[in-house]
XYZ file of N, CA and C in Angstrom:
597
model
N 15.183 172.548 -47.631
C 15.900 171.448 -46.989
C 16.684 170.659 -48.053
N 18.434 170.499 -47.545
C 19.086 169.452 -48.858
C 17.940 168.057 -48.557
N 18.421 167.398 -50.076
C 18.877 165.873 -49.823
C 19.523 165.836 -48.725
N 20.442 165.744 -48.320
C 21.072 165.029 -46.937
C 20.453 165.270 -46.342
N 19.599 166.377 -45.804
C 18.623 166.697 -44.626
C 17.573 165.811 -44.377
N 16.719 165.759 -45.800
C 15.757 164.961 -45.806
C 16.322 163.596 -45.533
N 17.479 163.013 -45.916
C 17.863 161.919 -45.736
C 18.055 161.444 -44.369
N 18.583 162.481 -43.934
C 18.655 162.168 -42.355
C 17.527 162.309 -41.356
N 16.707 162.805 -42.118
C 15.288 162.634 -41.038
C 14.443 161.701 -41.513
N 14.499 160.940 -42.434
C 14.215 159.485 -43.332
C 14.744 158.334 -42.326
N 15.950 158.574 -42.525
C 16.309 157.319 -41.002
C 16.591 157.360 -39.744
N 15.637 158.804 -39.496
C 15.561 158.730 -37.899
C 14.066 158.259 -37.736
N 13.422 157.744 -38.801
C 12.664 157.361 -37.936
C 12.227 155.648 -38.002
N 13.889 155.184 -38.139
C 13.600 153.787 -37.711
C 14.633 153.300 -37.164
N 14.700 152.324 -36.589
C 15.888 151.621 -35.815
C 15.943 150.357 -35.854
N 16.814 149.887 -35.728
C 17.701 148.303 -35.848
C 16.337 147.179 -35.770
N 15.636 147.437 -35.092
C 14.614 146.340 -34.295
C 13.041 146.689 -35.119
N 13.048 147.358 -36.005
C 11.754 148.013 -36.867
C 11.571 147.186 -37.932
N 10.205 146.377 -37.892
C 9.660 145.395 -39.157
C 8.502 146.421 -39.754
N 9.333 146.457 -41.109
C 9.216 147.824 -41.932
C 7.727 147.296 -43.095
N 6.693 147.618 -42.984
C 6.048 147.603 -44.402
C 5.563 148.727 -45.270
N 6.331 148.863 -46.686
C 6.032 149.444 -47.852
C 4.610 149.146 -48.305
N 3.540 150.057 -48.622
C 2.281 149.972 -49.101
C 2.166 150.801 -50.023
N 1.744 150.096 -51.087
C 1.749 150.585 -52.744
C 0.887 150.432 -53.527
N 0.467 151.094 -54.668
C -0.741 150.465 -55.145
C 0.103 150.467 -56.746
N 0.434 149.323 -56.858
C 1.436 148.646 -58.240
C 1.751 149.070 -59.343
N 2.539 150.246 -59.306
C 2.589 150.203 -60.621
C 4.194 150.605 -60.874
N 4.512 150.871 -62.118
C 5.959 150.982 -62.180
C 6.353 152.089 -61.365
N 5.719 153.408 -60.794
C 6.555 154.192 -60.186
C 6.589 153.788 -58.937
N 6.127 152.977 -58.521
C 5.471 152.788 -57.238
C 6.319 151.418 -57.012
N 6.192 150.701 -57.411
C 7.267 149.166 -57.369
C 8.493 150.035 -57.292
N 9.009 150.848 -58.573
C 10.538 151.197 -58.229
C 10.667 151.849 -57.171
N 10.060 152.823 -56.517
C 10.179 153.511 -55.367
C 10.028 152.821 -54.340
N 9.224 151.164 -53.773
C 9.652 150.813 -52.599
C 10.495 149.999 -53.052
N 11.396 149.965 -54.412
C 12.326 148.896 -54.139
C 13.794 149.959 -53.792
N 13.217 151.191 -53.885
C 14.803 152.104 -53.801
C 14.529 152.140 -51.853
N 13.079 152.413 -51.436
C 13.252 152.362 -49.831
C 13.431 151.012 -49.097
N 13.177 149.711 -49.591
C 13.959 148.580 -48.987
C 15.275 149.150 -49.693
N 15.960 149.309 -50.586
C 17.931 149.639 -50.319
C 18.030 150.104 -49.437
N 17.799 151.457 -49.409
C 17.872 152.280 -48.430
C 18.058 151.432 -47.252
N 16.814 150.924 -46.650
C 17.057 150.481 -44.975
C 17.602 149.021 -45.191
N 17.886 148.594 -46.043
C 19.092 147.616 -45.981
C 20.150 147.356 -44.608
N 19.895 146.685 -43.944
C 20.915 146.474 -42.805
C 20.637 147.577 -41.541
N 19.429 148.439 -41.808
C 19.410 149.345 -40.973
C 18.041 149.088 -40.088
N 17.148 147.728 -40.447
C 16.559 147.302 -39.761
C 15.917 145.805 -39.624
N 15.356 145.389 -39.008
C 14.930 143.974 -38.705
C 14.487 143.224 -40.389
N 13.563 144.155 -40.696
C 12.817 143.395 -41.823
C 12.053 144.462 -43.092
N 12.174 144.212 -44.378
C 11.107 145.077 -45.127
C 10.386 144.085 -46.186
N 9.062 144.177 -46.042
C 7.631 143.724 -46.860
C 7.446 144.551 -47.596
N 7.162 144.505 -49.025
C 6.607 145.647 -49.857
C 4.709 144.821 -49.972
N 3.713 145.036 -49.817
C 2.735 144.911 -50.094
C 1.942 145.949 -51.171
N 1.231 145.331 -52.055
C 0.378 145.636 -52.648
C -1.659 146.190 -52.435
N -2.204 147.346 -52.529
C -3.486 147.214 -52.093
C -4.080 146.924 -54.080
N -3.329 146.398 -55.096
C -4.169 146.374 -56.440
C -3.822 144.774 -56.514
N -4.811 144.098 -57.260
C -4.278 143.221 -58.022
C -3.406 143.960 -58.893
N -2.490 142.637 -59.290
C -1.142 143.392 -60.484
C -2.145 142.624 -61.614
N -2.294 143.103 -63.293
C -2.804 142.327 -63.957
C -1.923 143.179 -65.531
N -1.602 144.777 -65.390
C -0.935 144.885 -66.316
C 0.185 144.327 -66.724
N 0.397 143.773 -67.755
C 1.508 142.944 -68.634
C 2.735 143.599 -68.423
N 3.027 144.230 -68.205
C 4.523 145.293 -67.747
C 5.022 145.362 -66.995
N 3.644 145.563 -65.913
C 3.850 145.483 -64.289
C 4.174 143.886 -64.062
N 4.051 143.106 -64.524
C 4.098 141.347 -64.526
C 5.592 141.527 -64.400
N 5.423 141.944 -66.095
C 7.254 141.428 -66.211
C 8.038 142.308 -65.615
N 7.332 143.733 -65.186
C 8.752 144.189 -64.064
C 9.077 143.338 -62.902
N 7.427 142.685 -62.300
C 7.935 142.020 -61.078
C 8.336 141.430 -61.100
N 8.606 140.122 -62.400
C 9.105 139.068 -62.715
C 10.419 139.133 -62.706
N 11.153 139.976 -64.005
C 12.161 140.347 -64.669
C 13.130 140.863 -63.402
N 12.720 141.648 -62.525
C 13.702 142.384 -61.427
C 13.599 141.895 -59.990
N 12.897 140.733 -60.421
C 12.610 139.735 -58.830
C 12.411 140.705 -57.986
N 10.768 141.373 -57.951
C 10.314 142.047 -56.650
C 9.257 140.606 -55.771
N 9.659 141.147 -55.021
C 8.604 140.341 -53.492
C 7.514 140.663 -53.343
N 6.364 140.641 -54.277
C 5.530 141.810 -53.367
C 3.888 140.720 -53.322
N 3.952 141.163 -52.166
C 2.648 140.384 -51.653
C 1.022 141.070 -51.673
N -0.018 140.592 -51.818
C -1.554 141.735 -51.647
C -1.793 141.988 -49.793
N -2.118 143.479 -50.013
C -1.937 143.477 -48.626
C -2.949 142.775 -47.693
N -4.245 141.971 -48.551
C -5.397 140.948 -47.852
C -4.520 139.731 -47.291
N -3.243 139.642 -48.112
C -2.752 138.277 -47.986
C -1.248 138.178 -46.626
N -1.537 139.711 -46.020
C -0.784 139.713 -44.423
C -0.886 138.938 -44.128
N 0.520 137.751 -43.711
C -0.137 137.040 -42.351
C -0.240 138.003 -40.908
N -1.755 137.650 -40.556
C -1.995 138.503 -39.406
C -0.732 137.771 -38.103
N 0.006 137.041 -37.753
C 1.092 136.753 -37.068
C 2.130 138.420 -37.524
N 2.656 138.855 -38.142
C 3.187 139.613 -38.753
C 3.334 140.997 -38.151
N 3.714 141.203 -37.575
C 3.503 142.803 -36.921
C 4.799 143.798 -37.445
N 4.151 144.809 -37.832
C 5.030 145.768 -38.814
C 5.058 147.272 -37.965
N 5.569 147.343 -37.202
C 5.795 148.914 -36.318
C 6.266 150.074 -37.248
N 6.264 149.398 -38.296
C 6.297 151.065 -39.355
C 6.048 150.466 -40.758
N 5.150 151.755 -41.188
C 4.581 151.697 -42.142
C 4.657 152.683 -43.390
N 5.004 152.605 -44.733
C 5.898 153.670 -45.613
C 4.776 153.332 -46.445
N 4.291 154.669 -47.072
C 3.536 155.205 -48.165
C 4.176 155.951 -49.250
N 4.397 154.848 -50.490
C 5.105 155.766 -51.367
C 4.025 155.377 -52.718
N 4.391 156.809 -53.523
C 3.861 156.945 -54.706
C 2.418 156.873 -54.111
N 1.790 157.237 -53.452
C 0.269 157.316 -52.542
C 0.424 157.795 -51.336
N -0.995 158.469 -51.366
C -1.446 158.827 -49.850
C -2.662 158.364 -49.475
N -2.663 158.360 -48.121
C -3.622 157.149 -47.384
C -5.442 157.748 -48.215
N -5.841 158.697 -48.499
C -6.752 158.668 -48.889
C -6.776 158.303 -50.481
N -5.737 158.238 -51.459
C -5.947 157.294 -52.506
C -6.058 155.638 -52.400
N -6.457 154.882 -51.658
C -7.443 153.823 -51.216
C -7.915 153.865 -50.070
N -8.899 152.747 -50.270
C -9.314 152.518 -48.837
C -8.644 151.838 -48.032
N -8.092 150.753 -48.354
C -7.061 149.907 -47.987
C -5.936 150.413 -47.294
N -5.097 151.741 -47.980
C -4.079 152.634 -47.472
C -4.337 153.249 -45.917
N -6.301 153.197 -46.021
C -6.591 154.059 -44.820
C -6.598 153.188 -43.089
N -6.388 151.630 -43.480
C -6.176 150.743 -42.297
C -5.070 151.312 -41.792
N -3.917 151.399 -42.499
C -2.727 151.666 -41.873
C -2.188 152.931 -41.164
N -1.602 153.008 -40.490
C -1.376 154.449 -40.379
C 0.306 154.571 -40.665
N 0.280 155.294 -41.546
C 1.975 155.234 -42.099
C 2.470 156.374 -41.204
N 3.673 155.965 -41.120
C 5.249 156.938 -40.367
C 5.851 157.831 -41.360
N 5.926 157.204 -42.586
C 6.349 157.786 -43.686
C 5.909 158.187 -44.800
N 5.718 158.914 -45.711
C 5.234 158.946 -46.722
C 6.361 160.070 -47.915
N 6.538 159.037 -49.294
C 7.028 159.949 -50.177
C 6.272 159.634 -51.795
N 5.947 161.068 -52.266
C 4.909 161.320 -52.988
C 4.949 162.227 -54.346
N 4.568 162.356 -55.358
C 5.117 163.296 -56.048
C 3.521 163.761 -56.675
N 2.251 162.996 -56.191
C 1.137 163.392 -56.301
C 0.367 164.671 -55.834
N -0.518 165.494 -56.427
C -0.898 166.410 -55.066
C -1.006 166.315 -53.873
N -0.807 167.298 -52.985
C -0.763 167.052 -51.704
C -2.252 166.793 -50.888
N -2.333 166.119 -50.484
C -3.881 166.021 -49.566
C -3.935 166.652 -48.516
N -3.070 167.030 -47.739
C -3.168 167.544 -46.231
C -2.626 166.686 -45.700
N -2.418 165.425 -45.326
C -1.899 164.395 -44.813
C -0.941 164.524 -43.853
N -1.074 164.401 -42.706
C 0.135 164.801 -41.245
C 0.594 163.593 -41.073
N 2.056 163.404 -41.073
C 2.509 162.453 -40.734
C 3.987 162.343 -40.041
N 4.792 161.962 -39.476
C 5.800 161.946 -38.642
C 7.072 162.327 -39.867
N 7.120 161.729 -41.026
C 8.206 161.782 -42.124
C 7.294 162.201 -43.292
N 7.034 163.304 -44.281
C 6.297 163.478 -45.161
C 6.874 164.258 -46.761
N 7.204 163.822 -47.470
C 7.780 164.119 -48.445
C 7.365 164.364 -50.029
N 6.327 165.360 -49.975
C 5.177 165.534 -51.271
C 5.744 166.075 -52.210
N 6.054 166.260 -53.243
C 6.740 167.234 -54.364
C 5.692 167.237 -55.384
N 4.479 167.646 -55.239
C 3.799 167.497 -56.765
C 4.362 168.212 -58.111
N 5.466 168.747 -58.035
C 6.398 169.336 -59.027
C 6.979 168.213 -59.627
N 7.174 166.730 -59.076
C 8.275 166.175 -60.090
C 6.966 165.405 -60.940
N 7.868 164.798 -61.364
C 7.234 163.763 -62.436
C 7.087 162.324 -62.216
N 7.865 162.006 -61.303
C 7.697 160.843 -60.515
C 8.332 160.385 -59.570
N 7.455 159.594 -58.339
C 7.924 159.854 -56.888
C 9.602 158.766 -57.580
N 10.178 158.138 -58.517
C 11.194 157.711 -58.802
C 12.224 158.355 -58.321
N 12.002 159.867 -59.310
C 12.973 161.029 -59.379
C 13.077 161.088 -57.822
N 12.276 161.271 -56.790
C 12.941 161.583 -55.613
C 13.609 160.471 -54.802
N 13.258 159.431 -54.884
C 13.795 158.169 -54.745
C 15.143 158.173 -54.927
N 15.424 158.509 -56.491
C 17.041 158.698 -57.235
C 17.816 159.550 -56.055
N 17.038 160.428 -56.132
C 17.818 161.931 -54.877
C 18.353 161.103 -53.893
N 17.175 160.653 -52.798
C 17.545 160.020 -51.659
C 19.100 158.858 -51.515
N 18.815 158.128 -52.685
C 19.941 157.057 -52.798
C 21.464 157.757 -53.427
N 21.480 158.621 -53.833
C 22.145 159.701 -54.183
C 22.729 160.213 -53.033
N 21.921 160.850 -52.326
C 22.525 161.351 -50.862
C 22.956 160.487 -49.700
N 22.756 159.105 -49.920
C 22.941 158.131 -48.616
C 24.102 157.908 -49.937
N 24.605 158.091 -51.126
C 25.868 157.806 -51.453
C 26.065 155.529 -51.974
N 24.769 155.801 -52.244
C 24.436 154.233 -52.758
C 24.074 154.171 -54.508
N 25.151 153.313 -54.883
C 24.833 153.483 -56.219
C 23.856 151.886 -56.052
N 23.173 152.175 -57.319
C 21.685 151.007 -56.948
C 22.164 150.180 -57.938
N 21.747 148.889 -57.363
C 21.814 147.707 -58.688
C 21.406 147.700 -60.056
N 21.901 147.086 -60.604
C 21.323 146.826 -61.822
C 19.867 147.012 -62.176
N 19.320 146.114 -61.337
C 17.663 146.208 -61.062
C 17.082 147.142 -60.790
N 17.546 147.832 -59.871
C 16.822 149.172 -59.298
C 17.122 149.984 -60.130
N 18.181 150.236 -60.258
C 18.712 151.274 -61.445
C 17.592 151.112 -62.993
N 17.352 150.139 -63.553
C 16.448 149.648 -64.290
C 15.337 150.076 -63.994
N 14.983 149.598 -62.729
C 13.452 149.743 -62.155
C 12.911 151.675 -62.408
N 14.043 151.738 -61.476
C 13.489 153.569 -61.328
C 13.478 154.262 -62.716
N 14.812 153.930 -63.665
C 14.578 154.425 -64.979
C 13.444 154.360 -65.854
N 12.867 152.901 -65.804
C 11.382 152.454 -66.179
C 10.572 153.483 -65.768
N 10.533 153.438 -64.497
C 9.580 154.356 -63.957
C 9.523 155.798 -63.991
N 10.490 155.701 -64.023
C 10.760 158.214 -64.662
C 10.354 157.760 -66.211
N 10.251 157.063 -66.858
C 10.189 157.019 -68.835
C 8.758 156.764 -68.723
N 7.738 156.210 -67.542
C 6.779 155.872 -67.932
C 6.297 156.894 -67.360
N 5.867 157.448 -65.740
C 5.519 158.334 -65.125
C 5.356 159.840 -66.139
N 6.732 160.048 -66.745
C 6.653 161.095 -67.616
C 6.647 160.922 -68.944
N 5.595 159.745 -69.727
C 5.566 159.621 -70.563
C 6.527 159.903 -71.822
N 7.973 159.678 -71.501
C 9.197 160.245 -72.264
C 9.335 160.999 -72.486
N 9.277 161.704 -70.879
C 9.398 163.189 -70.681
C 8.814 164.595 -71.516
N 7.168 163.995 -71.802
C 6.705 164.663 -72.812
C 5.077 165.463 -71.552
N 5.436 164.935 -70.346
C 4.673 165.716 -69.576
C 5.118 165.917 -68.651
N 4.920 167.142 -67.606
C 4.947 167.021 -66.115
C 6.212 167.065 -65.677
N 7.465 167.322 -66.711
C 8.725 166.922 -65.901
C 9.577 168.041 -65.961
N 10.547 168.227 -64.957
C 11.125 168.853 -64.241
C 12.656 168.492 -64.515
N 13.801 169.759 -64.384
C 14.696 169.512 -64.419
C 15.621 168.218 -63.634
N 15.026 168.124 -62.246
C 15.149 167.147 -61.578
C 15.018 165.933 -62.095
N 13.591 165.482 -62.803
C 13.319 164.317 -63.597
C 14.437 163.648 -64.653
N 15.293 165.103 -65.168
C 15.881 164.392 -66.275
C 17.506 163.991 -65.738
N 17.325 164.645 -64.271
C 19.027 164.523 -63.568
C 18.868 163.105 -63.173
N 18.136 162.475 -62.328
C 17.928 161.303 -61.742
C 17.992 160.635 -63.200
N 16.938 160.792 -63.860
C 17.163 159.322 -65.433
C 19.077 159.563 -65.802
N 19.321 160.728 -66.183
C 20.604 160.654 -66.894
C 21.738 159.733 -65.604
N 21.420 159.836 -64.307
C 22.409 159.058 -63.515
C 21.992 157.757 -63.322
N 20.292 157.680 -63.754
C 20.698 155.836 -63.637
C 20.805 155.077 -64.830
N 21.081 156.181 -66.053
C 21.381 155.392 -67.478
C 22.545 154.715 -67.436
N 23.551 155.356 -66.431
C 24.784 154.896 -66.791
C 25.160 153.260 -65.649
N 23.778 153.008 -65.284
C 23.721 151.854 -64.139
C 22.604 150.365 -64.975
N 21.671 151.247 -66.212
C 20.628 150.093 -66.384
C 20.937 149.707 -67.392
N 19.990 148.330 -67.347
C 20.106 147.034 -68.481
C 19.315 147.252 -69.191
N 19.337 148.078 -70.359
C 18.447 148.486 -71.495
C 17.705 147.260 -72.187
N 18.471 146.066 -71.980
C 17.714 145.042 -72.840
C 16.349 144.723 -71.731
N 16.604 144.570 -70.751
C 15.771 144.327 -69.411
C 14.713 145.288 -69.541
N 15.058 146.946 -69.757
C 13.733 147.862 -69.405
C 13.428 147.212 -70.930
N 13.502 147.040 -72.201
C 12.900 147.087 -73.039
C 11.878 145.730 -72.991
N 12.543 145.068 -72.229
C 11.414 143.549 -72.213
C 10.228 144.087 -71.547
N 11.027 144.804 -70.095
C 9.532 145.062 -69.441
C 8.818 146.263 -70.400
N 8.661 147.269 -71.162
C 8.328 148.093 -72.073
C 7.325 147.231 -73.015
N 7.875 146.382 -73.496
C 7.172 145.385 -74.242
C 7.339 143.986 -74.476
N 6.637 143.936 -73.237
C 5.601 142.890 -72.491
C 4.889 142.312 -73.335
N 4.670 140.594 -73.484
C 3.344 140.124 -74.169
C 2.336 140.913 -73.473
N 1.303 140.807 -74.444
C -0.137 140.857 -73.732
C -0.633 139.219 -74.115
N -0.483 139.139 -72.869
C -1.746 137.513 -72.898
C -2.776 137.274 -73.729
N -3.501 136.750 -74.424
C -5.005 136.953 -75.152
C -5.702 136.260 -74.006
């Protein structure tokens, strides 16, 4: 199946009136990847929440959220008023927490082994190196060049995921980094790279 294929069965399964929540468990591949699926449904539906099932406490993960102004809330801290008719699993699948397993996601994109996991939209590649790299694809094929931030974000996240491309990575891995070099704020990934550590 292309990119465009997958792309187009990505947004069939939401519509104008869909309050969207992203569920993640925090970390740089995982922050950049629901910040590339809120672009994505940008204007294409009611609302998107990225929630968290970790405390954030690594120094990196701080200043990415800080540095690239992400939103992201713990998913204990739902307001139960809040009703979310679709639910996106990226960089995880519902049996890597327990927390993941309340929800029942519509979507899921993954670059972890596959669990078995049936779901309406399902997108596993345990071949790449990080669910980023497929992220890059997707925004690629909807023909969206990503902000500054995101562009930043996802690059962070393919350099860390594949430890500077010294594991696990795939020709794919190094196509997505080389197209969002020419989009990120190198001074920005290097702050988040090195992060105080608090004492």
């Amino acid at each position: 199946m292309t990119a465009s294929e997958k792309l187009r069965r990505f947004y069939s399964r939401f519509g104008q009136s869909d309050h969207v929540l992203i569920l993640i468990n925090a970390d740089p591949d995982a922050i950049a990847s629901a910040m590339a699926v809120r672009r994505l449904l940008w204007r294409r539906v009611a609302g998107v929440n990225i929630a968290s099932v970790n405390v954030v406490k690594r120094p990196d993960n701080l200043a990415m959220i800080r540095l690239l102004s992400v939103r992201i809330i713990h998913a204990d801290e739902l307001p139960p008023e809040k009703r979310f008719n679709r639910v996106v699993l990226v960089d995880s699948q519902p049996n890597h927490h327990e927390i993941f397993e309340k929800f029942t996601p519509d979507v899921i994109i993954d670059h972890h082994p596959d669990t078995g996991v049936t779901v309406p939209f399902c997108d596993i590649r345990p071949d790449y190196g990080a669910t980023a790299s497929i992220m890059t694809e997707y925004l690629r094929a909807a023909k969206l060049k990503p902000s500054v931030k995101l562009a930043t974000a996802l690059f962070y996240a393919i350099k860390t995921d594949t430890h500077n491309f010294t594991r696990h990575t795939r020709t794919e891995d190094m196509n997505a980094f080389q197209f969002l070099f020419r989009y990120v704020n190198l001074s920005l990934a290097r702050k988040i790279e090195h992060a105080d550590i608090r004492l």
